[in-house]
């Protein structure tokens, strides 16, 4: 079953390119009590030497449980010919009492001096932190400093539970953070949305700015500030910044289309813009409210974040919605474009699970990338045709989208999903190779993997 493709003709290509390769680079939870980390998540970052940096949600040297630990920041260092990769723990969270240094990290970014910045979902207050990791001259030791401890204000007016990677001016072009300009992010809950009926708040967009020896956090938008939450609530992930300093993101719920249109009472979510207005407050504009079409064929519940192109176009995914599919979820998600121009136009580029046994994947949860000649690359969390994963629906896919969808790799192709299961966002090197993580699968205890795909 195919969705309405207004920009591209839909031709699904299943034949693998002859040069296409898949390599498993590392398996987590390969050490006792997962001290080397478990469940890697979010997009990794590549430095100028080709080293990869990322986070695991759990595992590490601290804490109790199975897997033990509260998450790690790691580095993968390639050999001279990139035939082997060495894993190195940069930081294990939960080193301070009650997770004062944060617990359960979600992705990092890097500045032009090699420092790392990120957020954790919780902390000693239970509400998460923003942090910086600075290395010594030999990069053998790293020191963590807390930039902001969320829920410092009464009622968590400054937000709670940061979600997704931080962003900054130039991030979409692949430039490193300059270390001085504002950082932007979102929190899943908290804030002061006047129409939010959740006691913990409906989420925020925030700014972090270095001031003297410290950092200042400011909420630039409180979601559910408008009646019936038509401005959206519960941000889906991080933000993307364009060349003019405007920010773009998605919310999981809210929007203009009520329960009678959507499959659940949570409505379908939004695609939004936050416009920088100088000294004035930031202005939010809902670019698209999902579930605008009967049966949510335009998509429902957007994925982790969107990406921006220099010409003003936005690309993203929704976890559900689209044409009906052959899964228990009923709909399997779409890839979409929001075009520039006047009027701007929302376009459904692809409806997932259009093939038998969802061989093309479904439930695309991660941000996509734009490669050479405008080719989109992304992942689906489920599907792919190898239904030996723990959910029996397939371990997900890596795909390209350019006038049609091409599956580059389907996970759980190896026994016991040794190649990984349930991939997250990709990062691309200068040669066009794609690097990513899977939150599960791999050898040992299924703690996840790092992989490389050459299209």
mmCIF file of N, CA, C and O in Angstrom, residues 85-171:
data_model
loop_
_atom_site.group_PDB
_atom_site.id
_atom_site.type_symbol
_atom_site.label_atom_id
_atom_site.label_comp_id
_atom_site.label_asym_id
_atom_site.label_seq_id
_atom_site.Cartn_x
_atom_site.Cartn_y
_atom_site.Cartn_z
ATOM 1 N N UNK A 85 38.221 -1.245 16.043
ATOM 2 C CA UNK A 85 37.830 -0.069 16.810
ATOM 3 C C UNK A 85 38.018 -0.366 18.295
ATOM 4 O O UNK A 85 37.629 -1.417 18.779
ATOM 5 N N UNK A 86 38.631 0.590 18.991
ATOM 6 C CA UNK A 86 38.863 0.452 20.431
ATOM 7 C C UNK A 86 37.855 1.289 21.201
ATOM 8 O O UNK A 86 37.679 2.474 20.931
ATOM 9 N N UNK A 87 37.202 0.646 22.168
ATOM 10 C CA UNK A 87 36.180 1.308 22.968
ATOM 11 C C UNK A 87 36.799 1.890 24.231
ATOM 12 O O UNK A 87 37.629 1.258 24.884
ATOM 13 N N UNK A 88 36.377 3.089 24.581
ATOM 14 C CA UNK A 88 36.913 3.766 25.760
ATOM 15 C C UNK A 88 35.776 4.487 26.481
ATOM 16 O O UNK A 88 35.006 5.220 25.858
ATOM 17 N N UNK A 89 35.640 4.251 27.784
ATOM 18 C CA UNK A 89 34.655 4.975 28.590
ATOM 19 C C UNK A 89 35.237 6.336 28.964
ATOM 20 O O UNK A 89 36.310 6.427 29.570
ATOM 21 N N UNK A 90 34.526 7.390 28.605
ATOM 22 C CA UNK A 90 34.924 8.750 28.980
ATOM 23 C C UNK A 90 34.359 9.115 30.347
ATOM 24 O O UNK A 90 35.031 9.744 31.172
ATOM 25 N N UNK A 91 33.091 8.717 30.577
ATOM 26 C CA UNK A 91 32.458 9.049 31.856
ATOM 27 C C UNK A 91 31.355 8.051 32.150
ATOM 28 O O UNK A 91 30.602 7.671 31.249
ATOM 29 N N UNK A 92 31.285 7.625 33.415
ATOM 30 C CA UNK A 92 30.184 6.788 33.894
ATOM 31 C C UNK A 92 29.334 7.628 34.836
ATOM 32 O O UNK A 92 29.841 8.145 35.853
ATOM 33 N N UNK A 93 28.074 7.785 34.513
ATOM 34 C CA UNK A 93 27.182 8.598 35.343
ATOM 35 C C UNK A 93 26.818 7.862 36.637
ATOM 36 O O UNK A 93 26.983 6.656 36.750
ATOM 37 N N UNK A 94 26.313 8.621 37.583
ATOM 38 C CA UNK A 94 26.000 8.073 38.896
ATOM 39 C C UNK A 94 27.224 7.994 39.785
ATOM 40 O O UNK A 94 27.210 7.310 40.808
ATOM 41 N N UNK A 95 28.302 8.721 39.424
ATOM 42 C CA UNK A 95 29.514 8.723 40.239
ATOM 43 C C UNK A 95 29.333 9.536 41.512
ATOM 44 O O UNK A 95 30.033 9.334 42.494
ATOM 45 N N UNK A 96 28.399 10.477 41.486
ATOM 46 C CA UNK A 96 28.123 11.299 42.653
ATOM 47 C C UNK A 96 26.858 10.792 43.347
ATOM 48 O O UNK A 96 25.985 10.186 42.709
ATOM 49 N N UNK A 97 26.732 11.021 44.648
ATOM 50 C CA UNK A 97 25.575 10.493 45.397
ATOM 51 C C UNK A 97 24.248 10.919 44.776
ATOM 52 O O UNK A 97 24.066 12.062 44.383
ATOM 53 N N UNK A 98 23.353 9.944 44.685
ATOM 54 C CA UNK A 98 21.992 10.168 44.189
ATOM 55 C C UNK A 98 21.971 10.773 42.791
ATOM 56 O O UNK A 98 21.061 11.498 42.421
ATOM 57 N N UNK A 99 23.020 10.487 42.004
ATOM 58 C CA UNK A 99 23.074 10.954 40.612
ATOM 59 C C UNK A 99 23.083 12.482 40.509
ATOM 60 O O UNK A 99 22.447 13.063 39.621
ATOM 61 N N UNK A 100 23.810 13.136 41.409
ATOM 62 C CA UNK A 100 23.955 14.586 41.301
ATOM 63 C C UNK A 100 24.651 14.964 40.002
ATOM 64 O O UNK A 100 24.515 16.096 39.510
ATOM 65 N N UNK A 101 25.429 14.035 39.429
ATOM 66 C CA UNK A 101 26.077 14.254 38.132
ATOM 67 C C UNK A 101 25.217 13.757 36.974
ATOM 68 O O UNK A 101 25.672 13.723 35.828
ATOM 69 N N UNK A 102 23.971 13.391 37.261
ATOM 70 C CA UNK A 102 23.052 12.979 36.211
ATOM 71 C C UNK A 102 22.982 11.473 36.038
ATOM 72 O O UNK A 102 23.905 10.741 36.387
ATOM 73 N N UNK A 103 21.857 11.033 35.501
ATOM 74 C CA UNK A 103 21.627 9.623 35.173
ATOM 75 C C UNK A 103 20.886 9.543 33.844
ATOM 76 O O UNK A 103 20.026 10.362 33.559
ATOM 77 N N UNK A 104 21.219 8.541 33.048
ATOM 78 C CA UNK A 104 20.537 8.209 31.802
ATOM 79 C C UNK A 104 20.708 9.317 30.743
ATOM 80 O O UNK A 104 19.798 10.090 30.457
ATOM 81 N N UNK A 105 21.900 9.397 30.142
ATOM 82 C CA UNK A 105 22.200 10.444 29.152
ATOM 83 C C UNK A 105 21.604 10.139 27.782
ATOM 84 O O UNK A 105 21.387 8.983 27.425
ATOM 85 N N UNK A 106 21.380 11.203 27.001
ATOM 86 C CA UNK A 106 20.835 11.083 25.655
ATOM 87 C C UNK A 106 21.639 11.931 24.678
ATOM 88 O O UNK A 106 21.282 13.060 24.368
ATOM 89 N N UNK A 107 22.763 11.401 24.190
ATOM 90 C CA UNK A 107 23.496 12.032 23.108
ATOM 91 C C UNK A 107 24.406 13.164 23.542
ATOM 92 O O UNK A 107 24.196 13.797 24.576
ATOM 93 N N UNK A 108 25.432 13.424 22.734
ATOM 94 C CA UNK A 108 26.371 14.511 22.984
ATOM 95 C C UNK A 108 26.633 15.289 21.703
ATOM 96 O O UNK A 108 26.407 14.794 20.602
ATOM 97 N N UNK A 109 27.109 16.521 21.871
ATOM 98 C CA UNK A 109 27.644 17.329 20.788
ATOM 99 C C UNK A 109 29.075 17.697 21.160
ATOM 100 O O UNK A 109 29.488 17.523 22.311
ATOM 101 N N UNK A 110 29.846 18.230 20.201
ATOM 102 C CA UNK A 110 31.257 18.560 20.440
ATOM 103 C C UNK A 110 31.532 19.989 20.001
ATOM 104 O O UNK A 110 30.984 20.456 18.994
ATOM 105 N N UNK A 111 32.381 20.694 20.774
ATOM 106 C CA UNK A 111 32.802 22.015 20.333
ATOM 107 C C UNK A 111 34.136 21.923 19.605
ATOM 108 O O UNK A 111 34.744 20.850 19.496
ATOM 109 N N UNK A 112 34.611 23.076 19.097
ATOM 110 C CA UNK A 112 35.819 23.056 18.275
ATOM 111 C C UNK A 112 37.100 22.878 19.079
ATOM 112 O O UNK A 112 38.185 22.814 18.497
ATOM 113 N N UNK A 113 36.984 22.769 20.408
ATOM 114 C CA UNK A 113 38.128 22.440 21.252
ATOM 115 C C UNK A 113 38.097 20.987 21.717
ATOM 116 O O UNK A 113 38.983 20.549 22.456
ATOM 117 N N UNK A 114 37.054 20.249 21.310
ATOM 118 C CA UNK A 114 36.952 18.845 21.680
ATOM 119 C C UNK A 114 36.190 18.573 22.951
ATOM 120 O O UNK A 114 36.136 17.426 23.412
ATOM 121 N N UNK A 115 35.566 19.612 23.570
ATOM 122 C CA UNK A 115 34.710 19.387 24.723
ATOM 123 C C UNK A 115 33.373 18.814 24.275
ATOM 124 O O UNK A 115 32.913 19.069 23.152
ATOM 125 N N UNK A 116 32.737 18.052 25.139
ATOM 126 C CA UNK A 116 31.434 17.451 24.850
ATOM 127 C C UNK A 116 30.358 18.073 25.732
ATOM 128 O O UNK A 116 30.618 18.443 26.884
ATOM 129 N N UNK A 117 29.123 18.159 25.195
ATOM 130 C CA UNK A 117 27.989 18.713 25.922
ATOM 131 C C UNK A 117 26.810 17.777 25.742
ATOM 132 O O UNK A 117 26.605 17.212 24.664
ATOM 133 N N UNK A 118 26.004 17.639 26.789
ATOM 134 C CA UNK A 118 24.829 16.785 26.683
ATOM 135 C C UNK A 118 23.866 17.009 27.813
ATOM 136 O O UNK A 118 24.017 17.940 28.632
ATOM 137 N N UNK A 119 22.862 16.159 27.881
ATOM 138 C CA UNK A 119 21.861 16.203 28.933
ATOM 139 C C UNK A 119 21.621 14.799 29.470
ATOM 140 O O UNK A 119 21.889 13.811 28.783
ATOM 141 N N UNK A 120 21.124 14.728 30.688
ATOM 142 C CA UNK A 120 20.652 13.462 31.238
ATOM 143 C C UNK A 120 19.184 13.618 31.587
ATOM 144 O O UNK A 120 18.731 14.702 31.954
ATOM 145 N N UNK A 121 18.480 12.511 31.497
ATOM 146 C CA UNK A 121 17.031 12.574 31.698
ATOM 147 C C UNK A 121 16.666 12.795 33.157
ATOM 148 O O UNK A 121 15.673 13.449 33.469
ATOM 149 N N UNK A 122 17.465 12.241 34.094
ATOM 150 C CA UNK A 122 17.189 12.434 35.517
ATOM 151 C C UNK A 122 18.480 12.830 36.236
ATOM 152 O O UNK A 122 19.561 12.856 35.660
ATOM 153 N N UNK A 123 18.344 13.121 37.526
ATOM 154 C CA UNK A 123 19.477 13.509 38.362
ATOM 155 C C UNK A 123 19.066 13.322 39.817
ATOM 156 O O UNK A 123 18.039 12.694 40.104
ATOM 157 N N UNK A 124 19.844 13.898 40.754
ATOM 158 C CA UNK A 124 19.500 13.742 42.166
ATOM 159 C C UNK A 124 18.158 14.368 42.499
ATOM 160 O O UNK A 124 17.460 13.929 43.413
ATOM 161 N N UNK A 125 17.777 15.400 41.755
ATOM 162 C CA UNK A 125 16.458 15.998 41.955
ATOM 163 C C UNK A 125 15.373 15.237 41.204
ATOM 164 O O UNK A 125 14.187 15.513 41.377
ATOM 165 N N UNK A 126 15.790 14.331 40.342
ATOM 166 C CA UNK A 126 14.842 13.562 39.541
ATOM 167 C C UNK A 126 14.448 14.231 38.253
ATOM 168 O O UNK A 126 13.567 13.752 37.541
ATOM 169 N N UNK A 127 15.104 15.346 37.891
ATOM 170 C CA UNK A 127 14.620 16.134 36.767
ATOM 171 C C UNK A 127 15.644 16.367 35.663
ATOM 172 O O UNK A 127 15.326 17.000 34.659
ATOM 173 N N UNK A 128 16.883 15.872 35.831
ATOM 174 C CA UNK A 128 17.870 15.947 34.761
ATOM 175 C C UNK A 128 18.794 17.147 34.843
ATOM 176 O O UNK A 128 18.522 18.129 35.537
ATOM 177 N N UNK A 129 19.902 17.045 34.090
ATOM 178 C CA UNK A 129 20.884 18.118 34.027
ATOM 179 C C UNK A 129 21.320 18.352 32.592
ATOM 180 O O UNK A 129 21.126 17.507 31.715
ATOM 181 N N UNK A 130 21.940 19.524 32.364
ATOM 182 C CA UNK A 130 22.772 19.767 31.187
ATOM 183 C C UNK A 130 24.208 19.810 31.680
ATOM 184 O O UNK A 130 24.483 20.377 32.743
ATOM 185 N N UNK A 131 25.142 19.231 30.928
ATOM 186 C CA UNK A 131 26.510 19.100 31.419
ATOM 187 C C UNK A 131 27.524 19.366 30.307
ATOM 188 O O UNK A 131 27.201 19.359 29.108
ATOM 189 N N UNK A 132 28.769 19.581 30.740
ATOM 190 C CA UNK A 132 29.916 19.697 29.850
ATOM 191 C C UNK A 132 30.987 18.729 30.330
ATOM 192 O O UNK A 132 31.217 18.593 31.527
ATOM 193 N N UNK A 133 31.622 18.039 29.394
ATOM 194 C CA UNK A 133 32.745 17.169 29.693
ATOM 195 C C UNK A 133 33.989 17.739 29.026
ATOM 196 O O UNK A 133 34.042 17.867 27.788
ATOM 197 N N UNK A 134 34.995 18.105 29.840
ATOM 198 C CA UNK A 134 36.215 18.712 29.322
ATOM 199 C C UNK A 134 37.393 17.771 29.535
ATOM 200 O O UNK A 134 37.601 17.280 30.647
ATOM 201 N N UNK A 135 38.199 17.496 28.495
ATOM 202 C CA UNK A 135 39.347 16.585 28.643
ATOM 203 C C UNK A 135 40.607 17.333 29.080
ATOM 204 O O UNK A 135 40.714 18.556 28.904
ATOM 205 N N UNK A 136 41.553 16.591 29.628
ATOM 206 C CA UNK A 136 42.869 17.166 29.866
ATOM 207 C C UNK A 136 43.632 17.230 28.546
ATOM 208 O O UNK A 136 43.117 16.824 27.488
ATOM 209 N N UNK A 137 44.852 17.723 28.580
ATOM 210 C CA UNK A 137 45.608 17.950 27.349
ATOM 211 C C UNK A 137 45.824 16.674 26.552
ATOM 212 O O UNK A 137 45.823 16.691 25.314
ATOM 213 N N UNK A 138 45.989 15.543 27.241
ATOM 214 C CA UNK A 138 46.223 14.270 26.560
ATOM 215 C C UNK A 138 44.924 13.512 26.280
ATOM 216 O O UNK A 138 44.962 12.418 25.714
ATOM 217 N N UNK A 139 43.793 14.095 26.683
ATOM 218 C CA UNK A 139 42.475 13.487 26.499
ATOM 219 C C UNK A 139 42.395 12.112 27.167
ATOM 220 O O UNK A 139 41.713 11.213 26.684
ATOM 221 N N UNK A 140 43.086 11.996 28.286
ATOM 222 C CA UNK A 140 43.055 10.739 29.039
ATOM 223 C C UNK A 140 42.104 10.807 30.225
ATOM 224 O O UNK A 140 41.705 9.775 30.756
ATOM 225 N N UNK A 141 41.750 12.003 30.664
ATOM 226 C CA UNK A 141 40.810 12.190 31.760
ATOM 227 C C UNK A 141 39.831 13.291 31.389
ATOM 228 O O UNK A 141 40.206 14.279 30.749
ATOM 229 N N UNK A 142 38.598 13.093 31.809
ATOM 230 C CA UNK A 142 37.538 14.047 31.490
ATOM 231 C C UNK A 142 36.870 14.507 32.788
ATOM 232 O O UNK A 142 36.636 13.706 33.689
ATOM 233 N N UNK A 143 36.555 15.793 32.845
ATOM 234 C CA UNK A 143 35.920 16.379 34.027
ATOM 235 C C UNK A 143 34.522 16.868 33.673
ATOM 236 O O UNK A 143 34.350 17.624 32.696
ATOM 237 N N UNK A 144 33.537 16.446 34.442
ATOM 238 C CA UNK A 144 32.152 16.846 34.203
ATOM 239 C C UNK A 144 31.800 18.064 35.040
ATOM 240 O O UNK A 144 32.095 18.118 36.240
ATOM 241 N N UNK A 145 31.173 19.041 34.411
ATOM 242 C CA UNK A 145 30.611 20.184 35.125
ATOM 243 C C UNK A 145 29.135 20.323 34.763
ATOM 244 O O UNK A 145 28.753 20.145 33.603
ATOM 245 N N UNK A 146 28.324 20.601 35.765
ATOM 246 C CA UNK A 146 26.880 20.752 35.559
ATOM 247 C C UNK A 146 26.598 22.177 35.101
ATOM 248 O O UNK A 146 26.929 23.143 35.801
ATOM 249 N N UNK A 147 25.990 22.319 33.927
ATOM 250 C CA UNK A 147 25.628 23.629 33.400
ATOM 251 C C UNK A 147 24.284 24.098 33.936
ATOM 252 O O UNK A 147 24.087 25.289 34.164
ATOM 253 N N UNK A 148 23.365 23.154 34.112
ATOM 254 C CA UNK A 148 22.056 23.491 34.676
ATOM 255 C C UNK A 148 21.423 22.246 35.258
ATOM 256 O O UNK A 148 21.489 21.174 34.659
ATOM 257 N N UNK A 149 20.852 22.400 36.438
ATOM 258 C CA UNK A 149 20.091 21.328 37.086
ATOM 259 C C UNK A 149 18.618 21.690 36.944
ATOM 260 O O UNK A 149 18.163 22.692 37.498
ATOM 261 N N UNK A 150 17.890 20.924 36.166
ATOM 262 C CA UNK A 150 16.501 21.277 35.859
ATOM 263 C C UNK A 150 15.604 21.163 37.084
ATOM 264 O O UNK A 150 15.908 20.456 38.046
ATOM 265 N N UNK A 151 14.503 21.873 37.004
ATOM 266 C CA UNK A 151 13.523 21.992 38.090
ATOM 267 C C UNK A 151 14.107 22.771 39.273
ATOM 268 O O UNK A 151 13.779 22.521 40.427
ATOM 269 N N UNK A 152 14.964 23.739 38.964
ATOM 270 C CA UNK A 152 15.447 24.634 40.010
ATOM 271 C C UNK A 152 14.382 25.628 40.441
ATOM 272 O O UNK A 152 14.380 26.117 41.559
ATOM 273 N N UNK A 153 13.473 25.951 39.518
ATOM 274 C CA UNK A 153 12.425 26.915 39.808
ATOM 275 C C UNK A 153 11.180 26.224 40.337
ATOM 276 O O UNK A 153 10.939 25.037 40.069
ATOM 277 N N UNK A 154 10.393 26.939 41.078
ATOM 278 C CA UNK A 154 9.177 26.385 41.665
ATOM 279 C C UNK A 154 8.266 25.835 40.572
ATOM 280 O O UNK A 154 8.048 26.470 39.542
ATOM 281 N N UNK A 155 7.744 24.640 40.823
ATOM 282 C CA UNK A 155 6.851 24.014 39.860
ATOM 283 C C UNK A 155 7.557 23.566 38.598
ATOM 284 O O UNK A 155 6.912 23.306 37.578
ATOM 285 N N UNK A 156 8.887 23.452 38.640
ATOM 286 C CA UNK A 156 9.680 23.075 37.459
ATOM 287 C C UNK A 156 9.402 24.005 36.277
ATOM 288 O O UNK A 156 9.298 23.567 35.121
ATOM 289 N N UNK A 157 9.293 25.295 36.582
ATOM 290 C CA UNK A 157 9.019 26.267 35.524
ATOM 291 C C UNK A 157 10.140 26.323 34.502
ATOM 292 O O UNK A 157 9.938 26.770 33.365
ATOM 293 N N UNK A 158 11.351 25.893 34.877
ATOM 294 C CA UNK A 158 12.482 25.863 33.947
ATOM 295 C C UNK A 158 12.558 24.553 33.168
ATOM 296 O O UNK A 158 13.499 24.345 32.397
ATOM 297 N N UNK A 159 11.576 23.682 33.345
ATOM 298 C CA UNK A 159 11.537 22.436 32.602
ATOM 299 C C UNK A 159 12.031 21.258 33.403
ATOM 300 O O UNK A 159 12.702 21.409 34.434
ATOM 301 N N UNK A 160 11.699 20.067 32.940
ATOM 302 C CA UNK A 160 12.072 18.827 33.619
ATOM 303 C C UNK A 160 12.200 17.717 32.583
ATOM 304 O O UNK A 160 11.394 17.622 31.654
ATOM 305 N N UNK A 161 13.239 16.881 32.742
ATOM 306 C CA UNK A 161 13.416 15.755 31.838
ATOM 307 C C UNK A 161 13.839 16.166 30.448
ATOM 308 O O UNK A 161 13.095 15.967 29.480
ATOM 309 N N UNK A 162 15.054 16.764 30.295
ATOM 310 C CA UNK A 162 15.514 17.131 28.947
ATOM 311 C C UNK A 162 15.560 15.908 28.040
ATOM 312 O O UNK A 162 15.904 14.814 28.467
ATOM 313 N N UNK A 163 15.212 16.124 26.784
ATOM 314 C CA UNK A 163 15.096 15.016 25.846
ATOM 315 C C UNK A 163 15.751 15.404 24.527
ATOM 316 O O UNK A 163 15.613 16.535 24.058
ATOM 317 N N UNK A 164 16.518 14.495 23.945
ATOM 318 C CA UNK A 164 17.175 14.761 22.676
ATOM 319 C C UNK A 164 18.475 15.518 22.855
ATOM 320 O O UNK A 164 18.797 16.046 23.915
ATOM 321 N N UNK A 165 19.245 15.603 21.764
ATOM 322 C CA UNK A 165 20.538 16.291 21.796
ATOM 323 C C UNK A 165 20.346 17.802 21.801
ATOM 324 O O UNK A 165 19.364 18.330 21.290
ATOM 325 N N UNK A 166 21.323 18.505 22.365
ATOM 326 C CA UNK A 166 21.368 19.956 22.260
ATOM 327 C C UNK A 166 21.726 20.347 20.830
ATOM 328 O O UNK A 166 22.328 19.574 20.083
ATOM 329 N N UNK A 167 21.359 21.584 20.451
ATOM 330 C CA UNK A 167 21.729 22.071 19.122
ATOM 331 C C UNK A 167 22.251 23.487 19.227
ATOM 332 O O UNK A 167 22.178 24.130 20.278
ATOM 333 N N UNK A 168 22.749 24.034 18.094
ATOM 334 C CA UNK A 168 23.419 25.319 18.076
ATOM 335 C C UNK A 168 23.514 25.795 16.640
ATOM 336 O O UNK A 168 23.248 25.040 15.686
ATOM 337 N N UNK A 169 23.906 27.062 16.467
ATOM 338 C CA UNK A 169 24.056 27.610 15.123
ATOM 339 C C UNK A 169 25.153 26.850 14.384
ATOM 340 O O UNK A 169 26.256 26.669 14.896
ATOM 341 N N UNK A 170 24.841 26.387 13.183
ATOM 342 C CA UNK A 170 25.803 25.670 12.362
ATOM 343 C C UNK A 170 25.748 24.167 12.487
ATOM 344 O O UNK A 170 26.426 23.461 11.738
ATOM 345 N N UNK A 171 24.965 23.654 13.430
ATOM 346 C CA UNK A 171 24.909 22.202 13.628
ATOM 347 C C UNK A 171 24.427 21.479 12.380
ATOM 348 O O UNK A 171 24.926 20.396 12.041
#
